[in-house]
Amino acid sequence: YCYKDNQKIYDFVDLSEKVLEEFPKIVLFFTSLEPVDLTEKFFEFLQKYRQKVFPHFHIPLQSADNRILEEMKRKYTIEEYVEKIEKLRKIIPNLILSTDIIVGYPSETKQQFLNTIRLIEKINFNWVHVFPYSPRIGTECYRKYGDYVPYDTKERVREVIKISKFLGEEYFKQLCKV
């Protein structure tokens, strides 16, 4: 996310600030941000403009295991992810948070999957988009594991969906005072 103009590079935060300066009546809605996008500069931007930012953020987690994240070539650790979510919640107390999870990664053990479940519950996402791992020809993962997908991947998907529905319902009950 950047733009170059007259030798100056505007990053994602610069561009967001420019939009709000040019169009002061709008509210920004960030539909999907990677954890690496949540920089100190972005947090400072949120502090300054929090009333001009819709309080929903979709931030992909993928897995709650650092080894799997490394295999997936993700550029963050679980510890960094959790720290960034905590900062977001301090700045935006009414934060609505969703994420993506991939289950059934070829090297994912039952324990690693359970760690992901626990982190989903701990973070208390409002919604989880869950995807079963699918082999993709030409990727490093495919070269390493081929077509292998753990036998219980569908069961893992159902389990995450069940938790996601529960967390979402709990959130909406609070909104509706049910």
PDB file of C-alpha atoms in Angstrom:
ATOM      1  CA  TYR A   1       0.000   0.000   0.000  1.00  0.00           C
ATOM      2  CA  CYS A   2       1.941   3.002  -1.177  1.00  0.00           C
ATOM      3  CA  TYR A   3       1.991   5.780  -3.731  1.00  0.00           C
ATOM      4  CA  LYS A   4       4.937   7.715  -5.117  1.00  0.00           C
ATOM      5  CA  ASP A   5       4.572  11.375  -6.116  1.00  0.00           C
ATOM      6  CA  ASN A   6       7.453  13.740  -6.897  1.00  0.00           C
ATOM      7  CA  GLN A   7       9.971  11.434  -5.206  1.00  0.00           C
ATOM      8  CA  LYS A   8       7.899  11.267  -2.007  1.00  0.00           C
ATOM      9  CA  ILE A   9       6.508   7.894  -1.025  1.00  0.00           C
ATOM     10  CA  TYR A  10       3.131   7.895   0.704  1.00  0.00           C
ATOM     11  CA  ASP A  11       2.453   4.771   2.702  1.00  0.00           C
ATOM     12  CA  PHE A  12      -0.904   3.332   3.708  1.00  0.00           C
ATOM     13  CA  VAL A  13      -1.222   5.613   6.740  1.00  0.00           C
ATOM     14  CA  ASP A  14      -0.229   8.727   4.779  1.00  0.00           C
ATOM     15  CA  LEU A  15      -2.843   7.919   2.142  1.00  0.00           C
ATOM     16  CA  SER A  16      -5.528   7.313   4.782  1.00  0.00           C
ATOM     17  CA  GLU A  17      -4.747  10.615   6.457  1.00  0.00           C
ATOM     18  CA  LYS A  18      -4.808  12.415   3.109  1.00  0.00           C
ATOM     19  CA  VAL A  19      -8.259  10.965   2.333  1.00  0.00           C
ATOM     20  CA  LEU A  20      -9.617  12.188   5.675  1.00  0.00           C
ATOM     21  CA  GLU A  21      -8.121  15.634   5.168  1.00  0.00           C
ATOM     22  CA  GLU A  22      -9.587  15.931   1.668  1.00  0.00           C
ATOM     23  CA  PHE A  23     -12.992  14.454   2.594  1.00  0.00           C
ATOM     24  CA  PRO A  24     -13.622  15.290   6.259  1.00  0.00           C
ATOM     25  CA  LYS A  25     -17.214  14.005   6.293  1.00  0.00           C
ATOM     26  CA  ILE A  26     -16.396  10.400   5.416  1.00  0.00           C
ATOM     27  CA  VAL A  27     -15.669   7.458   7.678  1.00  0.00           C
ATOM     28  CA  LEU A  28     -12.956   4.992   6.650  1.00  0.00           C
ATOM     29  CA  PHE A  29     -13.710   1.285   6.663  1.00  0.00           C
ATOM     30  CA  PHE A  30     -10.635  -0.949   6.541  1.00  0.00           C
ATOM     31  CA  THR A  31     -11.937  -4.257   5.219  1.00  0.00           C
ATOM     32  CA  SER A  32      -8.803  -6.371   5.468  1.00  0.00           C
ATOM     33  CA  LEU A  33      -5.436  -5.579   6.972  1.00  0.00           C
ATOM     34  CA  GLU A  34      -2.491  -7.897   7.403  1.00  0.00           C
ATOM     35  CA  PRO A  35      -0.918  -7.967  10.874  1.00  0.00           C
ATOM     36  CA  VAL A  36       2.223  -6.350   9.403  1.00  0.00           C
ATOM     37  CA  ASP A  37       0.071  -3.329   8.427  1.00  0.00           C
ATOM     38  CA  LEU A  38      -0.623  -2.628  12.100  1.00  0.00           C
ATOM     39  CA  THR A  39       2.431  -0.457  12.705  1.00  0.00           C
ATOM     40  CA  GLU A  40       3.072   2.112  15.418  1.00  0.00           C
ATOM     41  CA  LYS A  41       2.384   4.766  12.800  1.00  0.00           C
ATOM     42  CA  PHE A  42      -1.009   3.160  12.103  1.00  0.00           C
ATOM     43  CA  PHE A  43      -1.847   3.054  15.826  1.00  0.00           C
ATOM     44  CA  GLU A  44      -0.958   6.753  16.121  1.00  0.00           C
ATOM     45  CA  PHE A  45      -3.225   7.443  13.138  1.00  0.00           C
ATOM     46  CA  LEU A  46      -6.074   5.559  14.867  1.00  0.00           C
ATOM     47  CA  GLN A  47      -5.561   7.528  18.081  1.00  0.00           C
ATOM     48  CA  LYS A  48      -5.885  10.757  16.143  1.00  0.00           C
ATOM     49  CA  TYR A  49      -8.761   9.737  13.842  1.00  0.00           C
ATOM     50  CA  ARG A  50     -10.610   7.001  15.737  1.00  0.00           C
ATOM     51  CA  GLN A  51     -13.923   8.848  15.355  1.00  0.00           C
ATOM     52  CA  LYS A  52     -13.432   8.763  11.581  1.00  0.00           C
ATOM     53  CA  VAL A  53     -12.709   5.026  11.358  1.00  0.00           C
ATOM     54  CA  PHE A  54     -15.431   2.389  11.364  1.00  0.00           C
ATOM     55  CA  PRO A  55     -14.647   0.088  14.322  1.00  0.00           C
ATOM     56  CA  HIS A  56     -14.524  -3.155  12.317  1.00  0.00           C
ATOM     57  CA  PHE A  57     -11.203  -4.721  11.374  1.00  0.00           C
ATOM     58  CA  HIS A  58     -10.605  -7.970   9.539  1.00  0.00           C
ATOM     59  CA  ILE A  59      -7.119  -9.214  10.381  1.00  0.00           C
ATOM     60  CA  PRO A  60      -6.145 -12.696   9.147  1.00  0.00           C
ATOM     61  CA  LEU A  61      -4.648 -14.980  11.786  1.00  0.00           C
ATOM     62  CA  GLN A  62      -4.410 -18.197   9.676  1.00  0.00           C
ATOM     63  CA  SER A  63      -3.053 -20.350  12.537  1.00  0.00           C
ATOM     64  CA  ALA A  64      -2.109 -19.983  16.196  1.00  0.00           C
ATOM     65  CA  ASP A  65       1.161 -21.844  15.727  1.00  0.00           C
ATOM     66  CA  ASN A  66       4.393 -20.016  14.921  1.00  0.00           C
ATOM     67  CA  ARG A  67       5.919 -22.971  13.072  1.00  0.00           C
ATOM     68  CA  ILE A  68       2.900 -23.235  10.768  1.00  0.00           C
ATOM     69  CA  LEU A  69       2.875 -19.464  10.234  1.00  0.00           C
ATOM     70  CA  GLU A  70       6.540 -19.677   9.264  1.00  0.00           C
ATOM     71  CA  GLU A  71       5.809 -22.530   6.831  1.00  0.00           C
ATOM     72  CA  MET A  72       2.986 -20.409   5.376  1.00  0.00           C
ATOM     73  CA  LYS A  73       5.519 -17.576   4.902  1.00  0.00           C
ATOM     74  CA  ARG A  74       3.567 -15.248   7.195  1.00  0.00           C
ATOM     75  CA  LYS A  75       5.597 -12.319   8.448  1.00  0.00           C
ATOM     76  CA  TYR A  76       4.370 -12.276  12.043  1.00  0.00           C
ATOM     77  CA  THR A  77       4.306 -14.425  15.156  1.00  0.00           C
ATOM     78  CA  ILE A  78       1.360 -15.258  17.377  1.00  0.00           C
ATOM     79  CA  GLU A  79       2.834 -13.076  20.097  1.00  0.00           C
ATOM     80  CA  GLU A  80       3.041 -10.093  17.730  1.00  0.00           C
ATOM     81  CA  TYR A  81      -0.507 -10.723  16.516  1.00  0.00           C
ATOM     82  CA  VAL A  82      -1.936 -10.809  20.048  1.00  0.00           C
ATOM     83  CA  GLU A  83      -0.005  -7.679  21.051  1.00  0.00           C
ATOM     84  CA  LYS A  84      -1.384  -5.783  18.044  1.00  0.00           C
ATOM     85  CA  ILE A  85      -4.959  -6.862  18.782  1.00  0.00           C
ATOM     86  CA  GLU A  86      -4.556  -5.709  22.383  1.00  0.00           C
ATOM     87  CA  LYS A  87      -3.336  -2.299  21.155  1.00  0.00           C
ATOM     88  CA  LEU A  88      -6.289  -2.051  18.766  1.00  0.00           C
ATOM     89  CA  ARG A  89      -8.724  -2.789  21.595  1.00  0.00           C
ATOM     90  CA  LYS A  90      -7.164  -0.108  23.795  1.00  0.00           C
ATOM     91  CA  ILE A  91      -7.602   2.477  21.056  1.00  0.00           C
ATOM     92  CA  ILE A  92     -11.032   1.257  19.899  1.00  0.00           C
ATOM     93  CA  PRO A  93     -12.865  -0.249  22.899  1.00  0.00           C
ATOM     94  CA  ASN A  94     -15.928  -1.153  20.790  1.00  0.00           C
ATOM     95  CA  LEU A  95     -13.767  -2.985  18.241  1.00  0.00           C
ATOM     96  CA  ILE A  96     -15.515  -5.491  15.977  1.00  0.00           C
ATOM     97  CA  LEU A  97     -12.930  -8.072  14.957  1.00  0.00           C
ATOM     98  CA  SER A  98     -12.986 -10.812  12.343  1.00  0.00           C
ATOM     99  CA  THR A  99     -10.270 -13.092  11.019  1.00  0.00           C
ATOM    100  CA  ASP A 100      -9.350 -15.875   8.609  1.00  0.00           C
ATOM    101  CA  ILE A 101      -8.245 -19.307   9.775  1.00  0.00           C
ATOM    102  CA  ILE A 102      -6.836 -22.112   7.622  1.00  0.00           C
ATOM    103  CA  VAL A 103      -7.315 -25.566   9.123  1.00  0.00           C
ATOM    104  CA  GLY A 104      -5.916 -28.860   7.932  1.00  0.00           C
ATOM    105  CA  TYR A 105      -2.518 -27.521   6.921  1.00  0.00           C
ATOM    106  CA  PRO A 106      -0.505 -30.661   6.090  1.00  0.00           C
ATOM    107  CA  SER A 107       1.787 -30.392   9.121  1.00  0.00           C
ATOM    108  CA  GLU A 108      -0.925 -29.202  11.540  1.00  0.00           C
ATOM    109  CA  THR A 109      -1.171 -31.513  14.542  1.00  0.00           C
ATOM    110  CA  LYS A 110      -4.228 -31.906  16.737  1.00  0.00           C
ATOM    111  CA  GLN A 111      -2.439 -29.905  19.452  1.00  0.00           C
ATOM    112  CA  GLN A 112      -1.657 -27.058  17.047  1.00  0.00           C
ATOM    113  CA  PHE A 113      -5.294 -27.017  15.961  1.00  0.00           C
ATOM    114  CA  LEU A 114      -6.423 -26.911  19.609  1.00  0.00           C
ATOM    115  CA  ASN A 115      -4.034 -23.993  20.198  1.00  0.00           C
ATOM    116  CA  THR A 116      -5.772 -22.171  17.342  1.00  0.00           C
ATOM    117  CA  ILE A 117      -9.174 -22.883  18.904  1.00  0.00           C
ATOM    118  CA  ARG A 118      -7.980 -21.559  22.269  1.00  0.00           C
ATOM    119  CA  LEU A 119      -6.620 -18.387  20.698  1.00  0.00           C
ATOM    120  CA  ILE A 120      -9.854 -17.801  18.769  1.00  0.00           C
ATOM    121  CA  GLU A 121     -11.705 -17.981  22.086  1.00  0.00           C
ATOM    122  CA  LYS A 122      -9.126 -15.883  23.961  1.00  0.00           C
ATOM    123  CA  ILE A 123      -9.143 -13.091  21.386  1.00  0.00           C
ATOM    124  CA  ASN A 124     -12.934 -13.372  21.240  1.00  0.00           C
ATOM    125  CA  PHE A 125     -13.333 -12.681  17.533  1.00  0.00           C
ATOM    126  CA  ASN A 126     -16.778 -11.522  16.456  1.00  0.00           C
ATOM    127  CA  TRP A 127     -16.548 -13.651  13.326  1.00  0.00           C
ATOM    128  CA  VAL A 128     -14.141 -16.244  11.938  1.00  0.00           C
ATOM    129  CA  HIS A 129     -13.857 -17.089   8.254  1.00  0.00           C
ATOM    130  CA  VAL A 130     -12.564 -20.648   8.191  1.00  0.00           C
ATOM    131  CA  PHE A 131     -11.016 -22.310   5.174  1.00  0.00           C
ATOM    132  CA  PRO A 132      -9.838 -25.882   4.760  1.00  0.00           C
ATOM    133  CA  TYR A 133      -6.292 -26.117   3.479  1.00  0.00           C
ATOM    134  CA  SER A 134      -6.219 -26.911  -0.221  1.00  0.00           C
ATOM    135  CA  PRO A 135      -3.067 -28.029  -2.054  1.00  0.00           C
ATOM    136  CA  ARG A 136      -1.900 -25.657  -4.786  1.00  0.00           C
ATOM    137  CA  ILE A 137       0.400 -26.987  -7.474  1.00  0.00           C
ATOM    138  CA  GLY A 138       3.613 -24.997  -7.809  1.00  0.00           C
ATOM    139  CA  THR A 139       3.807 -23.853  -4.191  1.00  0.00           C
ATOM    140  CA  GLU A 140       6.574 -24.773  -1.776  1.00  0.00           C
ATOM    141  CA  CYS A 141       3.971 -26.475   0.414  1.00  0.00           C
ATOM    142  CA  TYR A 142       2.825 -28.623  -2.510  1.00  0.00           C
ATOM    143  CA  ARG A 143       6.410 -29.628  -3.275  1.00  0.00           C
ATOM    144  CA  LYS A 144       6.851 -30.612   0.377  1.00  0.00           C
ATOM    145  CA  TYR A 145       3.513 -32.345   1.074  1.00  0.00           C
ATOM    146  CA  GLY A 146       1.908 -33.002  -2.309  1.00  0.00           C
ATOM    147  CA  ASP A 147      -1.847 -33.600  -2.153  1.00  0.00           C
ATOM    148  CA  TYR A 148      -1.793 -34.574   1.521  1.00  0.00           C
ATOM    149  CA  VAL A 149      -4.566 -33.082   3.651  1.00  0.00           C
ATOM    150  CA  PRO A 150      -5.221 -34.372   7.198  1.00  0.00           C
ATOM    151  CA  TYR A 151      -8.162 -36.793   7.330  1.00  0.00           C
ATOM    152  CA  ASP A 152     -10.059 -34.737   9.920  1.00  0.00           C
ATOM    153  CA  THR A 153      -9.904 -31.372   8.121  1.00  0.00           C
ATOM    154  CA  LYS A 154     -13.685 -31.213   7.563  1.00  0.00           C
ATOM    155  CA  GLU A 155     -14.272 -31.935  11.245  1.00  0.00           C
ATOM    156  CA  ARG A 156     -11.852 -29.131  12.164  1.00  0.00           C
ATOM    157  CA  VAL A 157     -13.690 -26.727   9.841  1.00  0.00           C
ATOM    158  CA  ARG A 158     -17.010 -27.616  11.505  1.00  0.00           C
ATOM    159  CA  GLU A 159     -15.507 -27.062  14.951  1.00  0.00           C
ATOM    160  CA  VAL A 160     -14.238 -23.576  14.060  1.00  0.00           C
ATOM    161  CA  ILE A 161     -17.595 -22.688  12.460  1.00  0.00           C
ATOM    162  CA  LYS A 162     -19.383 -23.777  15.639  1.00  0.00           C
ATOM    163  CA  ILE A 163     -17.138 -21.574  17.799  1.00  0.00           C
ATOM    164  CA  SER A 164     -17.452 -18.668  15.365  1.00  0.00           C
ATOM    165  CA  LYS A 165     -21.251 -18.871  15.469  1.00  0.00           C
ATOM    166  CA  PHE A 166     -21.214 -18.949  19.266  1.00  0.00           C
ATOM    167  CA  LEU A 167     -18.884 -15.934  19.530  1.00  0.00           C
ATOM    168  CA  GLY A 168     -20.920 -14.017  16.947  1.00  0.00           C
ATOM    169  CA  GLU A 169     -24.192 -14.784  18.711  1.00  0.00           C
ATOM    170  CA  GLU A 170     -22.759 -13.685  22.053  1.00  0.00           C
ATOM    171  CA  TYR A 171     -21.648 -10.401  20.510  1.00  0.00           C
ATOM    172  CA  PHE A 172     -25.027  -9.719  18.905  1.00  0.00           C
ATOM    173  CA  LYS A 173     -26.859 -10.621  22.126  1.00  0.00           C
ATOM    174  CA  GLN A 174     -24.868  -7.881  23.862  1.00  0.00           C
ATOM    175  CA  LEU A 175     -25.797  -5.406  21.132  1.00  0.00           C
ATOM    176  CA  CYS A 176     -29.471  -6.317  21.368  1.00  0.00           C
ATOM    177  CA  LYS A 177     -29.455  -6.785  25.155  1.00  0.00           C
ATOM    178  CA  VAL A 178     -30.886 -10.306  24.806  1.00  0.00           C
TER     179      VAL A 178
END
